[in-house]
Amino acid sequence: MLPEQKMDSMRFLYSKGVLSCSSDAPPITTFLESLPGSYTTTRTHENGTTLLFWERHLKRLSNSTRILLNSNPELIFKTNKKSPLLFSPFPVTALKWESRIRSLVSNSLSQVLPIALKERSKGEELAVTALVSGDIEKLKAMKNVGGGGDDDDKGVFQVLDLHLHIGSYIPPVFGIEESGAHLALVGHGRDLADAKYSDWVRLRKPLEKLRPPSVTELLLSNDGDRILEGCITNFFVICQRDMSEAEGKYLDGYNNVYSVEVQTAPVSDGVLPGVIRELVIEVCHSKGIPVCEVAPSWEKHRLWEEAFVTNSLRVLQHVETIKVPQPWESLKSKCFEGISWIEKKFEGPGIITKVIQCRKRSWREPARKATH
């Protein structure tokens, strides 16, 4: 189960023209484990009136689909291990493809979102997941896919299905102690991190055995020092910096040169190009807050003054604690009891985290109006 949704929450699934409700619709984790494919998740905002950053999510879904089709189609199509299907690269153009993905998602969304909004309880928002999966039988039946003609991308489009999952979601309240994240570094970075795909839900399951009690998110690193991201979040720290590099940058409302910088791993290191990650970097640039795309180094954790994680449901969540195994090799243990942990504590959301969080109110341009 993803921590963002309740097992007994209202759920809807729209798949191949069929709408399933409540007990007939699976929990989000079960849904993602049951189908291969690229996906994106966002939520409604302001009492269900808007879908957060919808345009960016559609673009990310399109990009993830193209990446998987061109580099690892097995993550789009469910194949039989005893008789695997041999794939050739799919020639998928960008603009035309994005338009078709947008049309596919919009058609499904119009069928189920109005119903879900009517059933939504007071105080709840809706978590919306769109998943693009391949139909292996249609693919086998098709001829000349990838033959180089003008309609190749149309042929690929015909073997794809759109599945839409909607569930109730209660956003956490920013800034209170109970809403802080508790992190633990437990595993290596993932493959094809530049695409968001459902098989990652299954692949990350073994990491759960290493989750210490009360930890709400698991961090990834390839060397035990440079932290890449969380299993379902991007990871940021606010780290003390060399003042000789400050170059006169000021914090709005404060007559002080920034003595810190925001750090997060670059996409090239193997992290998901998260929608909120991109927005945080944009906010930092607009506010003159120094930001460096470098994987935060645990060796320098004493210089970390704040930390937060982001994803499209939580948006931004301050970090209360981070646990790191000592030594890194102890992660070979089969459970968390066999691991010794070093813990870094933070005292609630810091000033930079609050500045970035406050800017969230102006993140409206990418939103889409939800209709009843």
Short mmCIF file of C-alpha atoms in Angstrom, two decimals:
data_model
loop_
_atom_site.label_atom_id
_atom_site.label_comp_id
_atom_site.label_asym_id
_atom_site.label_seq_id
_atom_site.Cartn_x
_atom_site.Cartn_y
_atom_site.Cartn_z
CA MET A 1 0.00 0.00 0.00
CA LEU A 2 1.25 3.47 -0.84
CA PRO A 3 1.23 5.67 2.27
CA GLU A 4 -0.81 8.37 0.52
CA GLN A 5 -4.10 6.44 0.34
CA LYS A 6 -6.26 4.50 2.80
CA MET A 7 -7.22 0.89 2.17
CA ASP A 8 -10.89 1.66 2.84
CA SER A 9 -11.00 4.82 0.75
CA MET A 10 -13.37 5.53 -2.13
CA ARG A 11 -11.92 4.18 -5.39
CA PHE A 12 -12.75 4.19 -9.08
CA LEU A 13 -11.08 2.38 -11.99
CA TYR A 14 -11.83 3.17 -15.63
CA SER A 15 -10.28 0.55 -17.91
CA LYS A 16 -11.11 -0.32 -21.53
CA GLY A 17 -14.43 1.48 -21.32
CA VAL A 18 -15.53 -0.22 -18.09
CA LEU A 19 -15.99 1.72 -14.83
CA SER A 20 -15.46 -0.15 -11.54
CA CYS A 21 -16.33 1.45 -8.19
CA SER A 22 -15.39 1.00 -4.54
CA SER A 23 -14.93 -2.69 -3.66
CA ASP A 24 -14.66 -3.65 -7.35
CA ALA A 25 -11.78 -1.21 -7.88
CA PRO A 26 -8.42 -2.37 -6.45
CA PRO A 27 -6.22 -0.30 -4.11
CA ILE A 28 -3.65 1.79 -5.96
CA THR A 29 -0.71 -0.55 -5.19
CA THR A 30 -2.63 -3.61 -6.40
CA PHE A 31 -3.60 -1.72 -9.54
CA LEU A 32 0.00 -0.75 -10.33
CA GLU A 33 1.30 -4.25 -9.62
CA SER A 34 -1.28 -5.81 -11.93
CA LEU A 35 -0.37 -3.94 -15.11
CA PRO A 36 2.91 -3.03 -16.81
CA GLY A 37 3.27 0.44 -18.22
CA SER A 38 4.20 4.07 -17.77
CA TYR A 39 2.13 6.15 -15.38
CA THR A 40 1.78 9.47 -13.64
CA THR A 41 -0.05 10.48 -10.47
CA THR A 42 -1.42 13.86 -9.46
CA ARG A 43 -4.25 15.06 -7.25
CA THR A 44 -6.99 17.60 -7.03
CA HIS A 45 -6.50 20.82 -5.10
CA GLU A 46 -8.73 23.39 -3.40
CA ASN A 47 -11.70 21.12 -2.74
CA GLY A 48 -11.45 19.23 -5.99
CA THR A 49 -11.57 22.33 -8.20
CA THR A 50 -8.26 21.80 -10.01
CA LEU A 51 -5.86 19.04 -11.01
CA LEU A 52 -2.38 20.02 -9.92
CA PHE A 53 0.19 20.60 -12.68
CA TRP A 54 -1.88 18.60 -15.15
CA GLU A 55 -0.06 19.76 -18.29
CA ARG A 56 3.29 18.80 -16.83
CA HIS A 57 1.96 15.39 -15.86
CA LEU A 58 0.67 14.70 -19.35
CA LYS A 59 4.04 15.65 -20.79
CA ARG A 60 5.84 13.41 -18.28
CA LEU A 61 3.49 10.51 -19.08
CA SER A 62 4.18 10.95 -22.79
CA ASN A 63 7.93 11.11 -22.22
CA SER A 64 7.93 8.03 -19.99
CA THR A 65 5.94 6.08 -22.57
CA ARG A 66 8.32 7.01 -25.39
CA ILE A 67 11.37 6.16 -23.29
CA LEU A 68 10.04 2.72 -22.38
CA LEU A 69 8.91 1.91 -25.92
CA ASN A 70 12.32 2.82 -27.32
CA SER A 71 14.53 1.32 -24.61
CA ASN A 72 12.61 -1.40 -22.77
CA PRO A 73 9.18 -2.26 -24.27
CA GLU A 74 8.85 -5.20 -21.85
CA LEU A 75 7.96 -2.59 -19.22
CA ILE A 76 4.94 -1.58 -21.33
CA PHE A 77 3.75 -5.01 -22.53
CA LYS A 78 3.09 -7.97 -20.24
CA THR A 79 4.95 -10.89 -21.80
CA ASN A 80 4.98 -14.62 -21.17
CA LYS A 81 8.34 -15.55 -19.65
CA LYS A 82 8.20 -19.00 -21.27
CA SER A 83 7.80 -17.50 -24.73
CA PRO A 84 9.02 -13.89 -24.60
CA LEU A 85 8.20 -11.61 -27.49
CA LEU A 86 11.17 -10.13 -29.35
CA PHE A 87 10.80 -6.37 -29.65
CA SER A 88 12.27 -3.93 -32.12
CA PRO A 89 12.62 -0.23 -31.26
CA PHE A 90 9.39 1.70 -31.85
CA PRO A 91 9.79 4.89 -33.93
CA VAL A 92 7.77 7.34 -31.85
CA THR A 93 7.80 11.04 -32.74
CA ALA A 94 7.42 13.57 -29.95
CA LEU A 95 4.76 16.20 -30.66
CA LYS A 96 2.24 13.97 -32.44
CA TRP A 97 2.69 11.32 -29.76
CA GLU A 98 2.12 13.75 -26.89
CA SER A 99 -1.08 14.95 -28.55
CA ARG A 100 -2.42 11.39 -28.82
CA ILE A 101 -1.56 10.54 -25.21
CA ARG A 102 -3.30 13.74 -24.13
CA SER A 103 -6.43 12.78 -26.09
CA LEU A 104 -6.42 9.25 -24.67
CA VAL A 105 -6.17 10.48 -21.06
CA SER A 106 -8.69 13.28 -21.49
CA ASN A 107 -11.32 10.96 -22.93
CA SER A 108 -11.04 8.57 -19.99
CA LEU A 109 -10.88 11.35 -17.41
CA SER A 110 -14.12 12.87 -18.66
CA GLN A 111 -15.88 9.54 -18.01
CA VAL A 112 -14.90 9.06 -14.39
CA LEU A 113 -13.76 12.34 -12.78
CA PRO A 114 -17.22 13.95 -12.58
CA ILE A 115 -18.55 10.82 -10.83
CA ALA A 116 -15.64 10.73 -8.37
CA LEU A 117 -16.05 14.43 -7.56
CA LYS A 118 -19.71 13.88 -6.65
CA GLU A 119 -18.80 10.98 -4.35
CA ARG A 120 -15.91 12.82 -2.68
CA SER A 121 -16.33 13.45 1.04
CA LYS A 122 -15.87 16.87 2.60
CA GLY A 123 -12.21 17.65 3.29
CA GLU A 124 -10.93 15.04 0.85
CA GLU A 125 -9.11 15.50 -2.41
CA LEU A 126 -8.76 12.93 -5.21
CA ALA A 127 -5.56 11.11 -6.20
CA VAL A 128 -5.57 10.52 -9.97
CA THR A 129 -3.30 7.95 -11.64
CA ALA A 130 -3.16 7.49 -15.41
CA LEU A 131 -1.36 4.37 -16.67
CA VAL A 132 -0.48 3.55 -20.30
CA SER A 133 -0.13 -0.20 -20.87
CA GLY A 134 0.44 -2.25 -24.03
CA ASP A 135 -1.92 -4.91 -25.34
CA ILE A 136 0.35 -7.82 -26.24
CA GLU A 137 -2.31 -9.62 -28.28
CA LYS A 138 -2.93 -6.58 -30.45
CA LEU A 139 0.82 -6.21 -30.90
CA LYS A 140 1.19 -9.81 -32.06
CA ALA A 141 -1.65 -9.35 -34.53
CA MET A 142 -0.26 -6.17 -36.03
CA LYS A 143 1.97 -6.09 -39.08
CA ASN A 144 4.54 -3.55 -40.19
CA VAL A 145 4.82 -1.76 -36.83
CA GLY A 146 8.20 -0.10 -37.01
CA GLY A 147 8.40 -0.35 -40.76
CA GLY A 148 9.44 3.26 -41.16
CA GLY A 149 6.22 4.66 -42.65
CA ASP A 150 4.46 7.88 -41.69
CA ASP A 151 1.84 6.01 -39.66
CA ASP A 152 4.26 4.03 -37.46
CA ASP A 153 3.45 6.06 -34.34
CA LYS A 154 -0.27 5.67 -35.08
CA GLY A 155 0.23 1.91 -35.21
CA VAL A 156 1.93 1.93 -31.83
CA PHE A 157 -0.87 4.07 -30.43
CA GLN A 158 -3.41 1.42 -31.48
CA VAL A 159 -1.81 -1.25 -29.28
CA LEU A 160 -1.88 0.86 -26.12
CA ASP A 161 -4.61 1.08 -23.48
CA LEU A 162 -5.22 3.83 -20.93
CA HIS A 163 -6.24 2.83 -17.39
CA LEU A 164 -7.38 5.53 -14.95
CA HIS A 165 -7.45 5.02 -11.16
CA ILE A 166 -8.99 7.60 -8.82
CA GLY A 167 -9.02 7.36 -5.02
CA SER A 168 -9.73 9.66 -2.09
CA TYR A 169 -6.76 11.44 -0.53
CA ILE A 170 -6.35 13.67 2.54
CA PRO A 171 -3.35 16.04 2.12
CA PRO A 172 -1.06 16.35 5.15
CA VAL A 173 -0.88 19.68 6.96
CA PHE A 174 2.45 21.37 6.37
CA GLY A 175 4.67 22.31 9.29
CA ILE A 176 3.25 20.33 12.21
CA GLU A 177 5.43 17.70 13.85
CA GLU A 178 3.16 14.82 12.93
CA SER A 179 3.37 15.69 9.23
CA GLY A 180 7.17 15.47 8.95
CA ALA A 181 8.85 12.69 6.96
CA HIS A 182 11.11 10.07 8.57
CA LEU A 183 13.61 8.63 6.10
CA ALA A 184 16.00 5.68 5.98
CA LEU A 185 18.67 4.91 3.38
CA VAL A 186 18.16 1.28 2.38
CA GLY A 187 18.85 0.53 -1.28
CA HIS A 188 20.48 1.17 -4.61
CA GLY A 189 19.18 3.47 -7.33
CA ARG A 190 16.79 2.11 -9.94
CA ASP A 191 17.22 1.45 -13.64
CA LEU A 192 15.53 3.68 -16.22
CA ALA A 193 14.95 6.30 -13.56
CA ASP A 194 14.10 8.93 -16.18
CA ALA A 195 10.79 7.12 -16.81
CA LYS A 196 7.98 6.46 -14.32
CA TYR A 197 6.78 2.87 -14.69
CA SER A 198 4.57 0.55 -12.66
CA ASP A 199 7.03 -2.35 -12.38
CA TRP A 200 9.02 -0.25 -9.89
CA VAL A 201 6.24 -0.93 -7.34
CA ARG A 202 7.14 -4.63 -7.48
CA LEU A 203 10.92 -4.13 -7.75
CA ARG A 204 11.12 -2.03 -4.60
CA LYS A 205 9.21 -4.51 -2.42
CA PRO A 206 12.36 -6.24 -1.05
CA LEU A 207 13.43 -2.90 0.43
CA GLU A 208 10.43 -2.99 2.76
CA LYS A 209 12.15 -5.68 4.85
CA LEU A 210 14.81 -3.10 5.71
CA ARG A 211 12.36 -0.35 6.75
CA PRO A 212 12.88 0.61 10.41
CA PRO A 213 9.79 1.29 12.55
CA SER A 214 8.18 4.74 12.05
CA VAL A 215 10.08 5.39 8.80
CA THR A 216 7.77 6.86 6.16
CA GLU A 217 10.04 6.86 3.08
CA LEU A 218 13.05 4.86 1.87
CA LEU A 219 16.05 6.57 0.30
CA LEU A 220 18.29 5.22 -2.47
CA SER A 221 22.05 5.49 -3.04
CA ASN A 222 24.55 3.56 -5.14
CA ASP A 223 27.48 4.05 -2.75
CA GLY A 224 26.03 4.77 0.69
CA ASP A 225 27.13 8.40 0.54
CA ARG A 226 25.52 10.26 -2.35
CA ILE A 227 21.75 10.17 -1.86
CA LEU A 228 19.76 10.01 -5.09
CA GLU A 229 16.04 10.04 -4.26
CA GLY A 230 13.33 8.29 -2.32
CA CYS A 231 11.35 5.31 -3.56
CA ILE A 232 8.36 7.57 -4.25
CA THR A 233 9.86 11.05 -3.73
CA ASN A 234 12.64 13.39 -4.79
CA PHE A 235 15.02 14.36 -1.98
CA PHE A 236 16.40 17.83 -1.14
CA VAL A 237 18.71 19.19 1.54
CA ILE A 238 19.62 22.76 2.50
CA CYS A 239 23.36 22.67 3.08
CA GLN A 240 25.81 25.26 4.40
CA ARG A 241 27.88 26.71 1.57
CA ASP A 242 31.12 28.56 0.95
CA MET A 243 30.25 32.24 1.50
CA SER A 244 32.92 33.29 -1.00
CA GLU A 245 30.58 31.90 -3.67
CA ALA A 246 27.48 33.78 -2.47
CA GLU A 247 27.78 36.56 -5.08
CA GLY A 248 25.46 38.91 -3.21
CA LYS A 249 22.31 36.81 -3.40
CA TYR A 250 19.68 37.84 -0.87
CA LEU A 251 16.65 36.23 0.68
CA ASP A 252 13.50 38.27 0.06
CA GLY A 253 12.48 39.95 3.29
CA TYR A 254 15.83 39.38 4.99
CA ASN A 255 18.94 41.53 4.69
CA ASN A 256 21.29 38.55 4.72
CA VAL A 257 23.37 36.87 2.08
CA TYR A 258 22.39 33.23 1.65
CA SER A 259 24.80 31.05 3.60
CA VAL A 260 23.21 27.85 2.35
CA GLU A 261 22.26 26.19 -0.93
CA VAL A 262 19.54 23.75 -1.93
CA GLN A 263 20.94 20.43 -3.15
CA THR A 264 19.24 17.61 -5.03
CA ALA A 265 20.64 14.87 -7.25
CA PRO A 266 20.69 15.62 -11.01
CA VAL A 267 18.51 13.58 -13.35
CA SER A 268 21.71 12.35 -15.02
CA ASP A 269 22.63 10.52 -11.79
CA GLY A 270 19.58 8.29 -12.21
CA VAL A 271 16.64 10.01 -10.51
CA LEU A 272 13.07 10.55 -11.66
CA PRO A 273 12.51 14.02 -13.20
CA GLY A 274 9.66 14.68 -10.81
CA VAL A 275 7.09 17.36 -11.57
CA ILE A 276 7.45 18.97 -8.13
CA ARG A 277 11.25 18.62 -8.30
CA GLU A 278 11.22 20.76 -11.42
CA LEU A 279 8.93 23.32 -9.78
CA VAL A 280 11.10 23.58 -6.66
CA ILE A 281 14.15 24.34 -8.78
CA GLU A 282 12.16 26.99 -10.66
CA VAL A 283 11.06 28.56 -7.36
CA CYS A 284 14.64 28.65 -6.10
CA HIS A 285 15.79 30.42 -9.25
CA SER A 286 12.92 32.93 -9.06
CA LYS A 287 13.68 33.73 -5.40
CA GLY A 288 17.43 33.91 -5.86
CA ILE A 289 17.95 30.89 -3.62
CA PRO A 290 21.19 29.09 -4.58
CA VAL A 291 20.40 25.62 -5.90
CA CYS A 292 22.94 22.98 -6.93
CA GLU A 293 21.99 19.80 -8.76
CA VAL A 294 24.38 17.48 -6.96
CA ALA A 295 23.58 14.37 -4.95
CA PRO A 296 23.66 15.32 -1.24
CA SER A 297 26.66 13.66 0.43
CA TRP A 298 26.05 11.91 3.75
CA GLU A 299 29.68 12.61 4.66
CA LYS A 300 28.65 16.27 4.90
CA HIS A 301 25.38 15.69 6.76
CA ARG A 302 26.60 17.85 9.66
CA LEU A 303 26.32 20.79 7.25
CA TRP A 304 22.68 19.99 6.44
CA GLU A 305 20.35 22.49 8.10
CA GLU A 306 17.06 21.38 6.54
CA ALA A 307 15.69 18.65 4.32
CA PHE A 308 12.45 17.94 2.49
CA VAL A 309 10.96 15.45 0.03
CA THR A 310 8.57 16.10 -2.85
CA ASN A 311 6.05 14.23 -4.94
CA SER A 312 2.80 15.12 -6.61
CA LEU A 313 0.57 14.01 -3.73
CA ARG A 314 2.48 15.34 -0.73
CA VAL A 315 3.81 18.24 -2.84
CA LEU A 316 6.45 19.25 -0.27
CA GLN A 317 7.03 17.55 3.10
CA HIS A 318 9.72 18.61 5.57
CA VAL A 319 12.00 15.91 6.97
CA GLU A 320 12.23 15.21 10.70
CA THR A 321 14.84 12.41 10.71
CA ILE A 322 17.17 10.51 8.38
CA LYS A 323 18.64 7.12 9.28
CA VAL A 324 21.69 5.76 7.45
CA PRO A 325 23.13 2.23 7.94
CA GLN A 326 26.61 1.80 9.31
CA PRO A 327 28.40 0.27 7.56
CA TRP A 328 26.72 0.49 4.11
CA GLU A 329 27.46 -3.19 3.53
CA SER A 330 25.19 -4.12 6.44
CA LEU A 331 22.23 -3.67 4.07
CA LYS A 332 22.94 -7.22 2.93
CA SER A 333 21.07 -8.20 6.08
CA LYS A 334 17.61 -9.64 5.48
CA CYS A 335 15.87 -7.32 7.94
CA PHE A 336 16.35 -3.98 9.70
CA GLU A 337 17.10 -5.60 13.09
CA GLY A 338 20.53 -6.65 11.83
CA ILE A 339 21.52 -3.10 10.93
CA SER A 340 23.07 -0.33 13.04
CA TRP A 341 21.75 3.13 12.18
CA ILE A 342 23.12 6.67 12.48
CA GLU A 343 20.36 9.27 12.75
CA LYS A 344 20.25 12.91 11.67
CA LYS A 345 17.51 15.02 13.26
CA PHE A 346 15.98 18.29 12.07
CA GLU A 347 13.88 20.73 14.09
CA GLY A 348 10.76 21.09 11.98
CA PRO A 349 10.62 22.93 8.65
CA GLY A 350 13.40 25.51 8.32
CA ILE A 351 13.28 29.00 6.83
CA ILE A 352 14.22 27.99 3.26
CA THR A 353 11.74 25.12 3.26
CA LYS A 354 9.03 27.54 4.40
CA VAL A 355 9.90 30.06 1.68
CA ILE A 356 9.62 27.37 -1.01
CA GLN A 357 6.41 26.01 0.54
CA CYS A 358 4.83 29.47 0.60
CA ARG A 359 5.50 29.85 -3.12
CA LYS A 360 3.27 26.80 -3.67
CA ARG A 361 0.28 29.13 -3.63
CA SER A 362 1.44 30.62 -6.93
CA TRP A 363 1.93 27.22 -8.63
CA ARG A 364 -1.31 27.49 -10.57
CA GLU A 365 -0.33 27.79 -14.23
CA PRO A 366 0.01 24.01 -14.78
CA ALA A 367 -3.30 23.19 -13.03
CA ARG A 368 -6.41 22.00 -14.89
CA LYS A 369 -9.93 22.78 -13.79
CA ALA A 370 -11.82 19.74 -12.58
CA THR A 371 -15.46 19.66 -13.58
CA HIS A 372 -18.41 18.27 -11.67
#
